[in-house]
């Protein structure tokens, strides 16, 4: 199994190109199921999750062609996918495929909308425990689908087609909003989604759906209105830049010190995180090419932050901020309000010497002068990269084990960081 070896202590200086957003690319690829015609997606990141979703869509009969590089393309430029769902030959998404990636459950929405049926395995782990899908099921039922759960599968049928409805989400859910939005595009009549997620990836998907002929308004606000249409057609769309990758590298620079241009980044996608970084002592400037982050000399100041749905501080940057605050001058408090137990990184950060105390949803981090490198284990996607950031700033050698989580969500991580002066390498086998 691959590992990443880091020798910490170098400042980061240079340019890091920001990839297309994983959390937009996945639902955009799934939206390709809604049309018989080809959906072309540009700037799709080369990630394990994207490859896995290609396999899942292929199982439904979708042809996906990945276009190679063109003269003049930047070496980091994402791939272009041609997604053609002319013939859907199978409406079942089996356990073996869905259990590997939670977002693949979302295929239930376009399959149901276009084929009036779907059989999709419940996503991995315990069925309706933490990270449940009850609100996704509620939304589809509101749209007139009949759903049963049998043998670990959700079996969904809408014999006369889906019908527009008013959907009130009791809590903000990104997955629920994606599913309701995609399903409603082909429903008869008008759908209103109240308390919708406002995340930029929802807006990106809505923009693409509109290019495909859907009639969606209000994406990016808590009230989305969708006028159903009979068919969607082909379109071409560019995936927006990854705000979590942007925030992650910004925190890495804040932690090691140095000066890095995050090329292609869009500040409005992560303003809350940039504000926190400024408060912590980083200098953030916005320019034509993206965002520049630097920190020279002065130490890090502690911060108090709660995660929240967009435009609040993203839960997907919580672990990285905790790594950063482990070297602040004083005590910080970080409260996780989106996912209970999203603190797997705490015990691994402790191996670097970080002083973190957990009390329910809140972590108190007592900053220390210097972390020390250590062997650590990557636990989940965002937690893994917090260990990389800690390793970059720590004295001595860090070995991050089980890095397949990183490959799910961070494109060419070690290449991008070593180009900025980090000592970081992948050890295969
Ligand atoms: C998405 C992102 C993930 C991010 C999260 C929150 C993708 C592929 N993943 O995950 O990176 O961390 O948004 O910004 O885009 N919930 C229910 N019932 C449901 C669905 C969700 O109770 O049916 C709860 C969840 O347990 C959680 C909260 O709602 O506590 C938010 O979940 P949700 O926004 O749906 O997250 P994901 O879409 O899974």
PDB file of C-alpha atoms in Angstrom, residues 168-418:
ATOM      1  CA  UNK A 168     -39.076  21.311   2.778  1.00  0.00           C
ATOM      2  CA  UNK A 169     -35.766  20.067   4.093  1.00  0.00           C
ATOM      3  CA  UNK A 170     -35.724  20.105   7.919  1.00  0.00           C
ATOM      4  CA  UNK A 171     -31.928  20.556   7.784  1.00  0.00           C
ATOM      5  CA  UNK A 172     -29.569  21.777   5.115  1.00  0.00           C
ATOM      6  CA  UNK A 173     -28.333  18.814   3.090  1.00  0.00           C
ATOM      7  CA  UNK A 174     -26.067  18.959   0.061  1.00  0.00           C
ATOM      8  CA  UNK A 175     -26.910  15.392  -0.988  1.00  0.00           C
ATOM      9  CA  UNK A 176     -30.645  15.956  -0.512  1.00  0.00           C
ATOM     10  CA  UNK A 177     -30.538  19.158  -2.574  1.00  0.00           C
ATOM     11  CA  UNK A 178     -28.585  17.519  -5.429  1.00  0.00           C
ATOM     12  CA  UNK A 179     -31.011  14.597  -5.557  1.00  0.00           C
ATOM     13  CA  UNK A 180     -34.166  16.751  -5.404  1.00  0.00           C
ATOM     14  CA  UNK A 181     -32.771  19.142  -8.033  1.00  0.00           C
ATOM     15  CA  UNK A 182     -31.808  16.450 -10.523  1.00  0.00           C
ATOM     16  CA  UNK A 183     -35.041  14.503 -10.092  1.00  0.00           C
ATOM     17  CA  UNK A 184     -37.235  17.614 -10.453  1.00  0.00           C
ATOM     18  CA  UNK A 185     -35.756  18.646 -13.822  1.00  0.00           C
ATOM     19  CA  UNK A 186     -37.801  15.947 -15.602  1.00  0.00           C
ATOM     20  CA  UNK A 187     -40.843  15.965 -13.261  1.00  0.00           C
ATOM     21  CA  UNK A 188     -44.214  17.200 -14.509  1.00  0.00           C
ATOM     22  CA  UNK A 189     -44.916  20.690 -13.156  1.00  0.00           C
ATOM     23  CA  UNK A 190     -43.130  22.925 -10.685  1.00  0.00           C
ATOM     24  CA  UNK A 191     -40.917  21.860  -7.775  1.00  0.00           C
ATOM     25  CA  UNK A 192     -39.900  24.182  -4.964  1.00  0.00           C
ATOM     26  CA  UNK A 193     -37.015  23.187  -2.698  1.00  0.00           C
ATOM     27  CA  UNK A 194     -37.090  25.072   0.612  1.00  0.00           C
ATOM     28  CA  UNK A 195     -34.077  25.246   2.945  1.00  0.00           C
ATOM     29  CA  UNK A 196     -31.916  24.122   0.022  1.00  0.00           C
ATOM     30  CA  UNK A 197     -28.140  23.883   0.395  1.00  0.00           C
ATOM     31  CA  UNK A 198     -26.442  27.011  -1.041  1.00  0.00           C
ATOM     32  CA  UNK A 199     -23.046  25.396  -1.692  1.00  0.00           C
ATOM     33  CA  UNK A 200     -21.255  26.578  -4.888  1.00  0.00           C
ATOM     34  CA  UNK A 201     -21.302  22.998  -6.199  1.00  0.00           C
ATOM     35  CA  UNK A 202     -25.128  23.107  -6.196  1.00  0.00           C
ATOM     36  CA  UNK A 203     -24.980  26.297  -8.266  1.00  0.00           C
ATOM     37  CA  UNK A 204     -22.506  24.672 -10.668  1.00  0.00           C
ATOM     38  CA  UNK A 205     -24.803  21.677 -11.182  1.00  0.00           C
ATOM     39  CA  UNK A 206     -27.855  23.939 -11.643  1.00  0.00           C
ATOM     40  CA  UNK A 207     -25.928  25.983 -14.251  1.00  0.00           C
ATOM     41  CA  UNK A 208     -25.064  22.817 -16.143  1.00  0.00           C
ATOM     42  CA  UNK A 209     -28.655  21.521 -15.934  1.00  0.00           C
ATOM     43  CA  UNK A 210     -29.877  24.823 -17.388  1.00  0.00           C
ATOM     44  CA  UNK A 211     -27.389  24.472 -20.253  1.00  0.00           C
ATOM     45  CA  UNK A 212     -28.982  21.039 -20.831  1.00  0.00           C
ATOM     46  CA  UNK A 213     -32.408  22.675 -21.155  1.00  0.00           C
ATOM     47  CA  UNK A 214     -33.624  22.468 -17.550  1.00  0.00           C
ATOM     48  CA  UNK A 215     -35.449  25.416 -16.007  1.00  0.00           C
ATOM     49  CA  UNK A 216     -33.871  26.015 -12.602  1.00  0.00           C
ATOM     50  CA  UNK A 217     -33.873  29.348 -10.756  1.00  0.00           C
ATOM     51  CA  UNK A 218     -32.702  30.307  -7.276  1.00  0.00           C
ATOM     52  CA  UNK A 219     -29.715  27.919  -6.998  1.00  0.00           C
ATOM     53  CA  UNK A 220     -27.321  29.411  -4.430  1.00  0.00           C
ATOM     54  CA  UNK A 221     -30.268  30.619  -2.312  1.00  0.00           C
ATOM     55  CA  UNK A 222     -32.323  28.547   0.156  1.00  0.00           C
ATOM     56  CA  UNK A 223     -35.280  28.453  -2.277  1.00  0.00           C
ATOM     57  CA  UNK A 224     -34.763  26.702  -5.599  1.00  0.00           C
ATOM     58  CA  UNK A 225     -37.590  26.566  -8.149  1.00  0.00           C
ATOM     59  CA  UNK A 226     -37.568  23.997 -10.941  1.00  0.00           C
ATOM     60  CA  UNK A 227     -40.059  23.957 -13.837  1.00  0.00           C
ATOM     61  CA  UNK A 228     -40.007  20.403 -15.134  1.00  0.00           C
ATOM     62  CA  UNK A 229     -39.306  19.778 -18.841  1.00  0.00           C
ATOM     63  CA  UNK A 230     -39.943  16.653 -20.955  1.00  0.00           C
ATOM     64  CA  UNK A 231     -36.326  16.101 -22.050  1.00  0.00           C
ATOM     65  CA  UNK A 232     -32.821  17.398 -21.493  1.00  0.00           C
ATOM     66  CA  UNK A 233     -30.277  17.723 -24.264  1.00  0.00           C
ATOM     67  CA  UNK A 234     -26.488  17.647 -24.537  1.00  0.00           C
ATOM     68  CA  UNK A 235     -24.285  20.504 -23.291  1.00  0.00           C
ATOM     69  CA  UNK A 236     -20.713  21.483 -22.474  1.00  0.00           C
ATOM     70  CA  UNK A 237     -19.730  22.669 -18.998  1.00  0.00           C
ATOM     71  CA  UNK A 238     -16.518  23.463 -17.113  1.00  0.00           C
ATOM     72  CA  UNK A 239     -16.247  22.210 -13.518  1.00  0.00           C
ATOM     73  CA  UNK A 240     -15.660  25.053 -11.051  1.00  0.00           C
ATOM     74  CA  UNK A 241     -12.379  25.198  -9.053  1.00  0.00           C
ATOM     75  CA  UNK A 242     -12.113  23.132  -5.883  1.00  0.00           C
ATOM     76  CA  UNK A 243     -12.632  25.393  -2.865  1.00  0.00           C
ATOM     77  CA  UNK A 244     -11.583  22.673  -0.420  1.00  0.00           C
ATOM     78  CA  UNK A 245      -8.311  22.053  -2.239  1.00  0.00           C
ATOM     79  CA  UNK A 246      -7.800  25.842  -2.299  1.00  0.00           C
ATOM     80  CA  UNK A 247      -8.427  26.162   1.436  1.00  0.00           C
ATOM     81  CA  UNK A 248      -6.223  23.178   2.196  1.00  0.00           C
ATOM     82  CA  UNK A 249      -3.179  24.625   0.423  1.00  0.00           C
ATOM     83  CA  UNK A 250      -3.885  28.054   1.907  1.00  0.00           C
ATOM     84  CA  UNK A 251      -3.729  26.475   5.366  1.00  0.00           C
ATOM     85  CA  UNK A 252      -0.544  24.601   4.468  1.00  0.00           C
ATOM     86  CA  UNK A 253       1.150  27.915   3.562  1.00  0.00           C
ATOM     87  CA  UNK A 254      -0.189  29.574   6.704  1.00  0.00           C
ATOM     88  CA  UNK A 255       1.336  26.757   8.704  1.00  0.00           C
ATOM     89  CA  UNK A 256       4.778  26.426   7.078  1.00  0.00           C
ATOM     90  CA  UNK A 257       5.197  30.100   6.180  1.00  0.00           C
ATOM     91  CA  UNK A 258       6.199  31.222   2.682  1.00  0.00           C
ATOM     92  CA  UNK A 259       4.368  32.720  -0.275  1.00  0.00           C
ATOM     93  CA  UNK A 260       2.215  30.750  -2.713  1.00  0.00           C
ATOM     94  CA  UNK A 261      -0.032  31.691  -5.630  1.00  0.00           C
ATOM     95  CA  UNK A 262      -3.151  29.476  -5.787  1.00  0.00           C
ATOM     96  CA  UNK A 263      -3.698  29.672  -9.492  1.00  0.00           C
ATOM     97  CA  UNK A 264      -7.292  29.509 -10.742  1.00  0.00           C
ATOM     98  CA  UNK A 265      -8.766  29.744  -7.225  1.00  0.00           C
ATOM     99  CA  UNK A 266     -11.919  31.824  -6.721  1.00  0.00           C
ATOM    100  CA  UNK A 267     -12.031  33.719  -3.397  1.00  0.00           C
ATOM    101  CA  UNK A 268     -15.827  34.030  -3.245  1.00  0.00           C
ATOM    102  CA  UNK A 269     -16.051  30.231  -2.965  1.00  0.00           C
ATOM    103  CA  UNK A 270     -14.310  30.204   0.417  1.00  0.00           C
ATOM    104  CA  UNK A 271     -14.520  33.696   1.896  1.00  0.00           C
ATOM    105  CA  UNK A 272     -15.261  32.410   5.427  1.00  0.00           C
ATOM    106  CA  UNK A 273     -12.107  30.275   5.417  1.00  0.00           C
ATOM    107  CA  UNK A 274      -9.997  33.130   4.013  1.00  0.00           C
ATOM    108  CA  UNK A 275     -11.326  35.397   6.801  1.00  0.00           C
ATOM    109  CA  UNK A 276     -10.305  32.817   9.411  1.00  0.00           C
ATOM    110  CA  UNK A 277      -6.837  32.541   7.860  1.00  0.00           C
ATOM    111  CA  UNK A 278      -6.423  36.309   7.928  1.00  0.00           C
ATOM    112  CA  UNK A 279      -7.456  36.341  11.572  1.00  0.00           C
ATOM    113  CA  UNK A 280      -4.878  33.596  12.211  1.00  0.00           C
ATOM    114  CA  UNK A 281      -2.118  35.797  10.755  1.00  0.00           C
ATOM    115  CA  UNK A 282      -1.860  34.858   7.067  1.00  0.00           C
ATOM    116  CA  UNK A 283      -1.836  37.522   4.368  1.00  0.00           C
ATOM    117  CA  UNK A 284      -4.379  36.875   1.649  1.00  0.00           C
ATOM    118  CA  UNK A 285      -4.474  38.898  -1.550  1.00  0.00           C
ATOM    119  CA  UNK A 286      -6.723  38.390  -4.533  1.00  0.00           C
ATOM    120  CA  UNK A 287      -5.331  38.900  -8.040  1.00  0.00           C
ATOM    121  CA  UNK A 288      -6.264  38.113 -11.645  1.00  0.00           C
ATOM    122  CA  UNK A 289      -4.828  34.617 -11.466  1.00  0.00           C
ATOM    123  CA  UNK A 290      -6.486  33.575  -8.185  1.00  0.00           C
ATOM    124  CA  UNK A 291      -5.415  33.960  -4.567  1.00  0.00           C
ATOM    125  CA  UNK A 292      -1.990  34.606  -3.073  1.00  0.00           C
ATOM    126  CA  UNK A 293      -1.310  33.404   0.467  1.00  0.00           C
ATOM    127  CA  UNK A 294       1.728  34.269   2.531  1.00  0.00           C
ATOM    128  CA  UNK A 295       2.951  34.317   6.088  1.00  0.00           C
ATOM    129  CA  UNK A 296       6.302  35.628   7.145  1.00  0.00           C
ATOM    130  CA  UNK A 297       7.822  35.861  10.588  1.00  0.00           C
ATOM    131  CA  UNK A 298       4.934  36.490  12.940  1.00  0.00           C
ATOM    132  CA  UNK A 299       3.375  33.555  14.801  1.00  0.00           C
ATOM    133  CA  UNK A 300      -0.131  32.220  14.357  1.00  0.00           C
ATOM    134  CA  UNK A 301      -3.011  33.638  16.385  1.00  0.00           C
ATOM    135  CA  UNK A 302      -5.665  31.286  17.820  1.00  0.00           C
ATOM    136  CA  UNK A 303      -9.219  31.356  16.415  1.00  0.00           C
ATOM    137  CA  UNK A 304     -12.680  30.173  17.456  1.00  0.00           C
ATOM    138  CA  UNK A 305     -14.624  28.609  14.597  1.00  0.00           C
ATOM    139  CA  UNK A 306     -17.825  26.591  14.102  1.00  0.00           C
ATOM    140  CA  UNK A 307     -18.435  24.683  10.911  1.00  0.00           C
ATOM    141  CA  UNK A 308     -21.664  25.578   9.099  1.00  0.00           C
ATOM    142  CA  UNK A 309     -23.352  25.136   5.734  1.00  0.00           C
ATOM    143  CA  UNK A 310     -22.190  27.538   2.990  1.00  0.00           C
ATOM    144  CA  UNK A 311     -21.353  30.431   3.279  1.00  0.00           C
ATOM    145  CA  UNK A 312     -20.139  29.351   6.734  1.00  0.00           C
ATOM    146  CA  UNK A 313     -16.814  27.671   7.480  1.00  0.00           C
ATOM    147  CA  UNK A 314     -16.827  24.297   5.641  1.00  0.00           C
ATOM    148  CA  UNK A 315     -16.703  21.058   7.587  1.00  0.00           C
ATOM    149  CA  UNK A 316     -14.342  19.781   4.875  1.00  0.00           C
ATOM    150  CA  UNK A 317     -11.680  22.240   6.120  1.00  0.00           C
ATOM    151  CA  UNK A 318     -12.168  21.547   9.814  1.00  0.00           C
ATOM    152  CA  UNK A 319      -9.366  18.958  10.145  1.00  0.00           C
ATOM    153  CA  UNK A 320      -6.900  21.168   8.262  1.00  0.00           C
ATOM    154  CA  UNK A 321      -7.701  24.155  10.506  1.00  0.00           C
ATOM    155  CA  UNK A 322      -7.133  21.979  13.539  1.00  0.00           C
ATOM    156  CA  UNK A 323      -3.674  21.054  12.279  1.00  0.00           C
ATOM    157  CA  UNK A 324      -2.939  24.746  11.769  1.00  0.00           C
ATOM    158  CA  UNK A 325      -4.176  25.771  15.208  1.00  0.00           C
ATOM    159  CA  UNK A 326      -2.022  23.134  16.892  1.00  0.00           C
ATOM    160  CA  UNK A 327       0.867  25.592  16.351  1.00  0.00           C
ATOM    161  CA  UNK A 328      -0.996  28.817  17.285  1.00  0.00           C
ATOM    162  CA  UNK A 329       0.108  30.996  20.218  1.00  0.00           C
ATOM    163  CA  UNK A 330      -2.762  30.185  22.594  1.00  0.00           C
ATOM    164  CA  UNK A 331      -5.980  28.161  22.745  1.00  0.00           C
ATOM    165  CA  UNK A 332      -8.414  27.744  19.856  1.00  0.00           C
ATOM    166  CA  UNK A 333     -11.889  26.232  19.814  1.00  0.00           C
ATOM    167  CA  UNK A 334     -13.322  24.407  16.828  1.00  0.00           C
ATOM    168  CA  UNK A 335     -16.935  23.197  16.884  1.00  0.00           C
ATOM    169  CA  UNK A 336     -18.166  20.663  14.336  1.00  0.00           C
ATOM    170  CA  UNK A 337     -21.874  21.127  13.687  1.00  0.00           C
ATOM    171  CA  UNK A 338     -22.380  19.148  10.449  1.00  0.00           C
ATOM    172  CA  UNK A 339     -21.088  15.632  11.127  1.00  0.00           C
ATOM    173  CA  UNK A 340     -20.946  14.188  14.623  1.00  0.00           C
ATOM    174  CA  UNK A 341     -17.700  12.313  15.281  1.00  0.00           C
ATOM    175  CA  UNK A 342     -15.771  14.011  12.531  1.00  0.00           C
ATOM    176  CA  UNK A 343     -12.742  14.062  14.778  1.00  0.00           C
ATOM    177  CA  UNK A 344     -10.817  10.968  13.673  1.00  0.00           C
ATOM    178  CA  UNK A 345      -7.795  13.158  12.985  1.00  0.00           C
ATOM    179  CA  UNK A 346      -7.500  14.248  16.638  1.00  0.00           C
ATOM    180  CA  UNK A 347      -5.678  11.144  17.832  1.00  0.00           C
ATOM    181  CA  UNK A 348      -3.405  11.162  14.784  1.00  0.00           C
ATOM    182  CA  UNK A 349      -2.542  14.860  15.242  1.00  0.00           C
ATOM    183  CA  UNK A 350      -1.662  13.969  18.840  1.00  0.00           C
ATOM    184  CA  UNK A 351       1.170  11.797  17.455  1.00  0.00           C
ATOM    185  CA  UNK A 352       2.838  15.024  16.279  1.00  0.00           C
ATOM    186  CA  UNK A 353       2.579  16.326  19.834  1.00  0.00           C
ATOM    187  CA  UNK A 354      -0.560  18.422  19.233  1.00  0.00           C
ATOM    188  CA  UNK A 355      -2.538  19.161  22.403  1.00  0.00           C
ATOM    189  CA  UNK A 356      -6.215  18.722  21.588  1.00  0.00           C
ATOM    190  CA  UNK A 357      -9.017  18.104  24.049  1.00  0.00           C
ATOM    191  CA  UNK A 358     -12.441  16.965  22.859  1.00  0.00           C
ATOM    192  CA  UNK A 359     -15.650  17.843  24.647  1.00  0.00           C
ATOM    193  CA  UNK A 360     -18.690  16.746  22.640  1.00  0.00           C
ATOM    194  CA  UNK A 361     -18.745  18.681  19.388  1.00  0.00           C
ATOM    195  CA  UNK A 362     -16.011  21.085  20.429  1.00  0.00           C
ATOM    196  CA  UNK A 363     -12.250  20.626  20.272  1.00  0.00           C
ATOM    197  CA  UNK A 364      -9.957  22.842  22.312  1.00  0.00           C
ATOM    198  CA  UNK A 365      -6.502  23.108  20.802  1.00  0.00           C
ATOM    199  CA  UNK A 366      -3.663  24.408  22.949  1.00  0.00           C
ATOM    200  CA  UNK A 367      -1.024  25.548  20.506  1.00  0.00           C
ATOM    201  CA  UNK A 368       2.577  24.425  20.936  1.00  0.00           C
ATOM    202  CA  UNK A 369       5.758  25.938  19.466  1.00  0.00           C
ATOM    203  CA  UNK A 370       6.684  23.071  17.149  1.00  0.00           C
ATOM    204  CA  UNK A 371       5.166  19.763  16.045  1.00  0.00           C
ATOM    205  CA  UNK A 372       7.452  16.750  15.667  1.00  0.00           C
ATOM    206  CA  UNK A 373       7.210  14.353  12.704  1.00  0.00           C
ATOM    207  CA  UNK A 374       5.655  10.924  13.339  1.00  0.00           C
ATOM    208  CA  UNK A 375       4.217   7.858  11.630  1.00  0.00           C
ATOM    209  CA  UNK A 376       0.472   8.442  11.219  1.00  0.00           C
ATOM    210  CA  UNK A 377      -2.531   6.781   9.603  1.00  0.00           C
ATOM    211  CA  UNK A 378      -4.899   8.495   7.177  1.00  0.00           C
ATOM    212  CA  UNK A 379      -8.491   7.867   8.276  1.00  0.00           C
ATOM    213  CA  UNK A 380     -10.773   9.738   5.917  1.00  0.00           C
ATOM    214  CA  UNK A 381     -10.339  12.085   3.005  1.00  0.00           C
ATOM    215  CA  UNK A 382     -10.092  15.484   4.690  1.00  0.00           C
ATOM    216  CA  UNK A 383      -8.532  14.114   7.889  1.00  0.00           C
ATOM    217  CA  UNK A 384      -5.732  12.610   5.783  1.00  0.00           C
ATOM    218  CA  UNK A 385      -4.690  15.897   4.318  1.00  0.00           C
ATOM    219  CA  UNK A 386      -4.578  17.522   7.758  1.00  0.00           C
ATOM    220  CA  UNK A 387      -1.824  15.026   8.574  1.00  0.00           C
ATOM    221  CA  UNK A 388       0.078  16.056   5.449  1.00  0.00           C
ATOM    222  CA  UNK A 389      -0.156  19.720   6.478  1.00  0.00           C
ATOM    223  CA  UNK A 390       1.038  18.890   9.982  1.00  0.00           C
ATOM    224  CA  UNK A 391       3.900  16.859   8.502  1.00  0.00           C
ATOM    225  CA  UNK A 392       4.996  19.770   6.292  1.00  0.00           C
ATOM    226  CA  UNK A 393       5.338  22.015   9.322  1.00  0.00           C
ATOM    227  CA  UNK A 394       6.704  19.425  11.761  1.00  0.00           C
ATOM    228  CA  UNK A 395      10.363  18.930  12.592  1.00  0.00           C
ATOM    229  CA  UNK A 396      11.785  15.732  11.112  1.00  0.00           C
ATOM    230  CA  UNK A 397      10.210  12.861   9.221  1.00  0.00           C
ATOM    231  CA  UNK A 398       6.520  11.991   8.911  1.00  0.00           C
ATOM    232  CA  UNK A 399       5.194   8.862   7.240  1.00  0.00           C
ATOM    233  CA  UNK A 400       1.500   9.003   6.289  1.00  0.00           C
ATOM    234  CA  UNK A 401       0.109   5.493   5.866  1.00  0.00           C
ATOM    235  CA  UNK A 402      -3.064   4.367   4.051  1.00  0.00           C
ATOM    236  CA  UNK A 403      -3.087   7.276   1.634  1.00  0.00           C
ATOM    237  CA  UNK A 404      -5.713   5.893  -0.747  1.00  0.00           C
ATOM    238  CA  UNK A 405      -8.088   8.332   0.949  1.00  0.00           C
ATOM    239  CA  UNK A 406      -5.931  11.211  -0.316  1.00  0.00           C
ATOM    240  CA  UNK A 407      -6.059   9.908  -3.884  1.00  0.00           C
ATOM    241  CA  UNK A 408      -9.847  10.025  -3.706  1.00  0.00           C
ATOM    242  CA  UNK A 409      -9.868  13.797  -3.384  1.00  0.00           C
ATOM    243  CA  UNK A 410      -6.508  15.487  -3.997  1.00  0.00           C
ATOM    244  CA  UNK A 411      -5.044  15.495  -7.487  1.00  0.00           C
ATOM    245  CA  UNK A 412      -1.229  15.134  -7.653  1.00  0.00           C
ATOM    246  CA  UNK A 413      -0.852  16.323  -4.084  1.00  0.00           C
ATOM    247  CA  UNK A 414       2.806  15.474  -3.626  1.00  0.00           C
ATOM    248  CA  UNK A 415       3.758  16.911  -7.051  1.00  0.00           C
ATOM    249  CA  UNK A 416       2.009  20.204  -6.339  1.00  0.00           C
ATOM    250  CA  UNK A 417       3.642  20.528  -2.920  1.00  0.00           C
ATOM    251  CA  UNK A 418       7.149  19.480  -3.954  1.00  0.00           C
TER     252      UNK A 418
END
